Coordinates of C-alpha atoms in Angstrom, one line a residue:
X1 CA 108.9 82.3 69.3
X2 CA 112.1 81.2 67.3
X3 CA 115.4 81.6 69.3
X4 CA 116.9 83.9 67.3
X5 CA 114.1 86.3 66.9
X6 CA 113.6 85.8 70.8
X7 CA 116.9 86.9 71.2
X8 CA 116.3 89.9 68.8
X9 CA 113.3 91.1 70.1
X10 CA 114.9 91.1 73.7
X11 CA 118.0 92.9 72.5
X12 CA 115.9 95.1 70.0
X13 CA 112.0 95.9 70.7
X14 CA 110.9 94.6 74.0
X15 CA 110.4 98.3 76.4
X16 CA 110.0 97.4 80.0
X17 CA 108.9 99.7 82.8
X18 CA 109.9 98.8 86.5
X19 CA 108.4 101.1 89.0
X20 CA 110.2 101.8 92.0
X21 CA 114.2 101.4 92.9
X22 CA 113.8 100.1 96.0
X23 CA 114.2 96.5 97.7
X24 CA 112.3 94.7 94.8
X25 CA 113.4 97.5 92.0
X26 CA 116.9 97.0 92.4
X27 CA 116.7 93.4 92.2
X28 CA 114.4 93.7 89.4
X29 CA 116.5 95.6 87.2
X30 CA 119.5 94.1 87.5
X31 CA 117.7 90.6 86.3
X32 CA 116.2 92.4 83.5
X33 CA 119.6 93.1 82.7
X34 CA 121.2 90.2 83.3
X35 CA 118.3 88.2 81.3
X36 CA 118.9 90.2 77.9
X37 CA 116.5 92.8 78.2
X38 CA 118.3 95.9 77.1
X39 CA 115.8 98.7 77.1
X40 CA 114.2 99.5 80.4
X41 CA 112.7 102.5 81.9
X42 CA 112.4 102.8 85.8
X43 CA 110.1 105.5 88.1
X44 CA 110.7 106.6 91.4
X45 CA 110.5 109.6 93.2
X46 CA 112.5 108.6 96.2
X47 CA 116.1 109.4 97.5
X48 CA 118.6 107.2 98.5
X49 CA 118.4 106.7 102.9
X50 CA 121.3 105.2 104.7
X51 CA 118.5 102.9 106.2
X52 CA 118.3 101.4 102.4
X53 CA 121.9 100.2 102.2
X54 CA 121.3 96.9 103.9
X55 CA 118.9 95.5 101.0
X56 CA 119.3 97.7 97.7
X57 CA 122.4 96.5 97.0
X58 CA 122.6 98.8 93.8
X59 CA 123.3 101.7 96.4
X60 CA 126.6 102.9 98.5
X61 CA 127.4 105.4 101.3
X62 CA 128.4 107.9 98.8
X63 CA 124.6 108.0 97.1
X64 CA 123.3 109.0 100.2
X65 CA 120.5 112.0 99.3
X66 CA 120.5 111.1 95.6
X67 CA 117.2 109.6 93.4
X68 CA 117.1 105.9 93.6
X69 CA 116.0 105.9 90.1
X70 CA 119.4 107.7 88.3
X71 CA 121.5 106.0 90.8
X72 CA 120.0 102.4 90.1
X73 CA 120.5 103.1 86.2
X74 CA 124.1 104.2 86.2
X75 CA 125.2 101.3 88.4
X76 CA 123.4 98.4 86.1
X77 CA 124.5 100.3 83.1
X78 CA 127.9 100.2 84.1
X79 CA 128.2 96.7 85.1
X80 CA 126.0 95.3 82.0
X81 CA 127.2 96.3 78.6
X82 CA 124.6 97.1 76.3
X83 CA 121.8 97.9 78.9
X84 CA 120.3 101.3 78.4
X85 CA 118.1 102.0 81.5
X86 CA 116.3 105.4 81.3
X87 CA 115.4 106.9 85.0
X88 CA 112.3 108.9 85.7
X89 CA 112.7 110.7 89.2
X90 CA 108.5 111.9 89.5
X91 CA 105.8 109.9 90.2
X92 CA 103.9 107.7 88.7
X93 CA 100.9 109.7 88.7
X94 CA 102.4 112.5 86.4
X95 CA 102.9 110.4 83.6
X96 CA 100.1 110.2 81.0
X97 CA 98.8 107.2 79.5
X98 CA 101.1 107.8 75.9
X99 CA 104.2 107.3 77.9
X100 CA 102.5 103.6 79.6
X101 CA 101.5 102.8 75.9
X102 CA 105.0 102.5 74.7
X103 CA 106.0 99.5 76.9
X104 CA 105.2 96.0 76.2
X105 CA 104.7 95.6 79.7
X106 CA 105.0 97.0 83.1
X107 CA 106.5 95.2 86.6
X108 CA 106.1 96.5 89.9
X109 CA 108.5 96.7 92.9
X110 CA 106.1 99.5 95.1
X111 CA 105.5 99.5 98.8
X112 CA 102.0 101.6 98.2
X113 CA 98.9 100.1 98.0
X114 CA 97.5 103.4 96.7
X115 CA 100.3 103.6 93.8
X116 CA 99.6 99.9 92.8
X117 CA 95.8 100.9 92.9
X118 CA 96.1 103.5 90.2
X119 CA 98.6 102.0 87.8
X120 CA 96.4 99.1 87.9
X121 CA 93.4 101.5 86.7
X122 CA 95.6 103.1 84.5
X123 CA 96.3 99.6 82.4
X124 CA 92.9 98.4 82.5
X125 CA 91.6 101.7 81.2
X126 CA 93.9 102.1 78.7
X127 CA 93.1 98.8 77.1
X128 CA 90.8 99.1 74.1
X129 CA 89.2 96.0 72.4
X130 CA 90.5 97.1 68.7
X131 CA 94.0 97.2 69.4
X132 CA 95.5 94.5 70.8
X133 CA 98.9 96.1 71.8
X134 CA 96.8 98.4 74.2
X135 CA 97.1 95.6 76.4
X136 CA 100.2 95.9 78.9
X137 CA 100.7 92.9 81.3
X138 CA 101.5 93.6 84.5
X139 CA 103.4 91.6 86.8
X140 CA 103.3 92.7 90.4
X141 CA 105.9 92.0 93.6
X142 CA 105.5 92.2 96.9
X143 CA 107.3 91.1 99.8
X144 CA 107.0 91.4 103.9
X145 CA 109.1 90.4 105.7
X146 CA 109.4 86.5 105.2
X147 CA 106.5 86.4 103.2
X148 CA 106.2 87.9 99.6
X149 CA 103.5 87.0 96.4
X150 CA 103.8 87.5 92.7
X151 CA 101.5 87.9 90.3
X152 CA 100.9 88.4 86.1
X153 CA 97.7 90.5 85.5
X154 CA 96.0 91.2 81.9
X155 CA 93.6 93.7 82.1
X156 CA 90.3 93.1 81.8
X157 CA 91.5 89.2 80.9
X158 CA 92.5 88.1 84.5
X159 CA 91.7 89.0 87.8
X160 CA 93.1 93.1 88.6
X161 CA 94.5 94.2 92.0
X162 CA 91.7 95.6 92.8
X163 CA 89.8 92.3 92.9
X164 CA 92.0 90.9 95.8
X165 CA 92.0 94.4 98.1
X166 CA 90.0 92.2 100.5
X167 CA 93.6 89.8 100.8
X168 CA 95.2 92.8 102.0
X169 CA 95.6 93.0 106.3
X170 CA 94.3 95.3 108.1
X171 CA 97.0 98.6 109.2
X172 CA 98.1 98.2 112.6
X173 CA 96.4 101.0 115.2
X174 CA 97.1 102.2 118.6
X175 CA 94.6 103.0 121.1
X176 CA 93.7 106.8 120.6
X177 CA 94.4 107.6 124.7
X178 CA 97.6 105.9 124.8
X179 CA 99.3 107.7 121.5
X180 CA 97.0 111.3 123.1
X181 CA 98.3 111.1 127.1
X182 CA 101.1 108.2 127.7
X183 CA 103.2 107.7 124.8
X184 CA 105.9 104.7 125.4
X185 CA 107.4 103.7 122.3
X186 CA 108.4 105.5 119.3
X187 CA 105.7 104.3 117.3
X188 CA 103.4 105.8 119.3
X189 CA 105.2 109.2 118.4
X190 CA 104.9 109.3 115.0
X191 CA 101.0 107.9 115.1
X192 CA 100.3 110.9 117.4
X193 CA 101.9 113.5 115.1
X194 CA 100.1 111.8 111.7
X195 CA 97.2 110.9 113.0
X196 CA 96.1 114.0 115.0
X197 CA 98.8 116.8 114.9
X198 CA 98.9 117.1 111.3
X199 CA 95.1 117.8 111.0
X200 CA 95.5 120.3 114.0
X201 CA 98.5 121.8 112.0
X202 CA 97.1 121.2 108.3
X203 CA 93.4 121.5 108.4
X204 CA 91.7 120.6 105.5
X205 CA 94.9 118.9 103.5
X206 CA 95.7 115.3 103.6
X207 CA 99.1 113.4 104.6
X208 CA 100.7 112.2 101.6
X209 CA 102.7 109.3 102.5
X210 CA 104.8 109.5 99.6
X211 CA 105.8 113.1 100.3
X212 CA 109.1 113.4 101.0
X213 CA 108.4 116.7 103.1
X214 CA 105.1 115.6 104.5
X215 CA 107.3 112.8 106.0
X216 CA 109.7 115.1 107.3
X217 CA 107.5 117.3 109.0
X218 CA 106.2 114.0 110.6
X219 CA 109.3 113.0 112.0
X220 CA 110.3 116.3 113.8
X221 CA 106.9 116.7 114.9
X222 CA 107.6 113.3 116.6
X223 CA 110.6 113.8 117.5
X224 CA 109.5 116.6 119.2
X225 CA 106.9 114.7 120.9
X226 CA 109.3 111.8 122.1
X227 CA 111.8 114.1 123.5
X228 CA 109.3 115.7 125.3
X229 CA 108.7 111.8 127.0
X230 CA 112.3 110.6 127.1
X231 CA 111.6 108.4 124.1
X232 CA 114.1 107.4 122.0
X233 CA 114.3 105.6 118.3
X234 CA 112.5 107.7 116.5
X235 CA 114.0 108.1 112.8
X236 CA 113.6 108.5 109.3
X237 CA 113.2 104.9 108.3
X238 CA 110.4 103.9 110.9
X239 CA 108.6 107.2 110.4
X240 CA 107.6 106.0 106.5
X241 CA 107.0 102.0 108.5
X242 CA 104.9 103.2 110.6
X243 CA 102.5 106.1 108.4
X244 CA 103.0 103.6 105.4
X245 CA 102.7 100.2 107.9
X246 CA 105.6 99.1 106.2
X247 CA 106.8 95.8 107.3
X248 CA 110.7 95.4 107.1
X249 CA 112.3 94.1 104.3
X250 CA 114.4 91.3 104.2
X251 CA 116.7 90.8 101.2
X252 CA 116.4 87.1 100.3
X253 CA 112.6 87.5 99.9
X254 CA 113.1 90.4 97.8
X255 CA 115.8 88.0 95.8
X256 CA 113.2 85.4 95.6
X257 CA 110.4 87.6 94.3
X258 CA 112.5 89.7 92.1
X259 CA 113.8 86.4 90.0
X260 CA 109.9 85.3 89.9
X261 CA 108.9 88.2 88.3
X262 CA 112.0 88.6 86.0
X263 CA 111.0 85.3 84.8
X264 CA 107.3 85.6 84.2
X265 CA 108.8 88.8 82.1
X266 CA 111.2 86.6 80.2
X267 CA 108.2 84.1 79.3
X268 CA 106.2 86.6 78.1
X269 CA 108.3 88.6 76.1
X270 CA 109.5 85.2 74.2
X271 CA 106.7 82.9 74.7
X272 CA 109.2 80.3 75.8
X273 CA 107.1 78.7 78.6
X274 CA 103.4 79.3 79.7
X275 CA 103.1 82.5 81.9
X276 CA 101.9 82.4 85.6
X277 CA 98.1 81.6 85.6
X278 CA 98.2 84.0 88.2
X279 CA 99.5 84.0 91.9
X280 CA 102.2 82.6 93.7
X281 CA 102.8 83.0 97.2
X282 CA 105.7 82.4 99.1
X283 CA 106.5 82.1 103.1
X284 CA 110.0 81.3 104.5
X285 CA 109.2 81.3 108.2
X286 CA 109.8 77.5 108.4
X287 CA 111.3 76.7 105.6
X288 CA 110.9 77.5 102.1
X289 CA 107.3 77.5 100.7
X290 CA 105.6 78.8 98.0
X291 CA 101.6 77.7 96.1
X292 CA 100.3 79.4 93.0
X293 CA 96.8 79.3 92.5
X294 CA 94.1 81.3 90.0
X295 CA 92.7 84.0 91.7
X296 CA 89.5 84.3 90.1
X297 CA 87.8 88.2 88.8
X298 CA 85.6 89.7 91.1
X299 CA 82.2 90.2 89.1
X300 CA 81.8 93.5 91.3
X301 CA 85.5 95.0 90.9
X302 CA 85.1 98.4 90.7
X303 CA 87.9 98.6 88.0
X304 CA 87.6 95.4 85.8
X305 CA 84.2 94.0 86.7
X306 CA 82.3 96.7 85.1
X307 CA 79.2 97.2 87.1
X308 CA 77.8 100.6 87.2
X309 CA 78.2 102.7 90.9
X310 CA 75.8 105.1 91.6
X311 CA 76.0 108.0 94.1
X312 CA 73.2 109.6 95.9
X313 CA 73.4 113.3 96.2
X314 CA 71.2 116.6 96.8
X315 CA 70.3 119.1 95.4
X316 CA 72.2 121.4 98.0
X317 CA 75.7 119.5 97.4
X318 CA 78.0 120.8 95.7
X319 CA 81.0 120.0 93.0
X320 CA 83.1 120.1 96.1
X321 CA 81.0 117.7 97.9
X322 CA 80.9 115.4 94.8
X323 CA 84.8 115.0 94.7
X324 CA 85.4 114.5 98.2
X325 CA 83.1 111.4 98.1
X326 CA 84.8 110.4 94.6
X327 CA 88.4 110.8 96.5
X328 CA 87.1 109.1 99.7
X329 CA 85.0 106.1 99.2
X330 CA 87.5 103.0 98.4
X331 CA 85.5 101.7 95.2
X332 CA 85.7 105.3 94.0
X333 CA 88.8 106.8 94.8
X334 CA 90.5 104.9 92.1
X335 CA 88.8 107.2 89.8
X336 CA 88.6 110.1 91.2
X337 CA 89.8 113.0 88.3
X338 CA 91.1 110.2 85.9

């Protein structure tokens, strides 16, 4: 692409959606920004915690209890002439596909496996062979800790995020007796209030992580608990760690994998330089490491690799049993009421 139509279609066409204002989000938006891109949307349905301050730098004392998302838009706004960044405080699940279709592409800055899951199927779904601009790339951050990977994904070309689930480590448990009789550490406070007060207390509805009030039902049920064992430490920020297995952030991997993505963005939207072809890792426990390598399609991905799945049922179940397996089994739950 010509420089001057690069420039143009930077300044002038190119609609970018960043979803979530967090650690990566912030960092995210502010390259956008920084890089030319002057229309940007941005999702999140989470407020502003005092534990957020260290990393998301967009953030002060005084947005305490306000949306990440309108916060994170006013401050780049302010400081970048020219940038018009529209904030979407929901989630990502109530937007329909006709607001996905009018971005050119879509980069992600989530901590949910589950979020990243269905805006994953959402992309390759909405992709149809006879019109090429139904294709959205979508380049996908992560970080933990030191560690941190990005990626570019084109549906149904490359390899989804479903096709590397089995990359993903398994959630740290605690031994049901322990977290049931002899608490000792915080942790073990909020496992026993998620993982069996709340069905005690909420039978037959599930814990939604993302759920600002599920969350804080968690944490005063635990806190509850742990006073009741002289335990202290239990808060707000390792509440979500601990029900989401967050790992704590650390803000020069967030730097690090924010710029990467921001640049596989640039090279796409201007063709300036061959996109990543498609992983890169990166580790700075000794040092500073990274490897990109092709992570190949999975000829069984629920998602992209289009095989058919087939349920057994009989004739006794019914449409109630049918979308409790849809919503429960892991290469079905993607789908379940699309």
């Amino acid at each position: 692409m010509p420089r001057n139509r690069a420039r143009s279609f930077l300044r002038e066409e190119c609609r970018i959606l960043v979803i979530g204002a967090g650690g990566l989000g912030c960092e995210i938006l502010s390259n956008l920004a920084l890089s030319g891109f002057q229309h940007v949307h941005v999702i999140d349905m989470d407020t502003i915690d005092v534990s957020n301050l260290n990393r998301q730098f967009l953030f002060r004392e005084k947005d305490i209890g306000q949306p990440k998302a309108t916060t994170a838009a006013a401050f780049v706004e302010s400081r970048v002439p020219g940038v018009k960044i529209t904030p979407h405080v929901c989630r990502i699940q109530d937007m329909d596909v006709t607001f996905y279709m009018q971005f050119h592409m879509v980069i992600c800055g989530l901590d949910s496996v589950e979020a990243r899951r269905w805006i994953n199927a959402t992309l390759v779904h909405m992709v149809d062979e006879k019109n090429p601009s139904s294709l959205k790339p979508l380049i996908d951050g992560g970080s933990e800790g030191l560690k941190g990977q990005a990626r570019v994904i084109l549906p149904t070309i490359t390899s989804c995020y479903e096709c590397s689930l089995d990359m993903l480590p398994k959630r740290t448990t605690f031994p049901i007796c322990t977290i049931a009789n002899t608490p000792r550490l915080p942790e073990h406070c909020i496992e026993w209030a998620s993982v069996l007060e709340w069905p005690r207390a909420n039978p037959g509805k599930k814990l939604d992580n993302d759920n600002p009030e599920h969350v804080q039902w968690v944490l005063d049920t635990a806190l509850g608990r742990a006073e009741s064992f002289h335990i202290t430490g239990v808060n707000w920020s390792l509440t979500q760690g601990v029900i989401k297995n967050i790992i704590p952030a650390v803000a020069s991997t967030n730097a690090i994998i924010a710029a990467a993505c921001t640049q596989e963005a640039f090279k796409i939207a201007t063709s300036t330089a061959p996109y990543l072809n498609n992983y890169m890792m990166y580790t700075g426990n000794e040092g500073v490491y990274t490897f990109t390598f092709d992570y190949e399609r999975r000829a069984d991905c629920p998602v992209c690799g289009g095989d058919i799945r087939s349920l057994t049922l009989t004739p006794q179940d019914t449409l109630a049993t049918l979308v409790d397996l849809l919503s429960t089994l892991p290469d079905m739950c993607v789908f379940a009421i699309y």
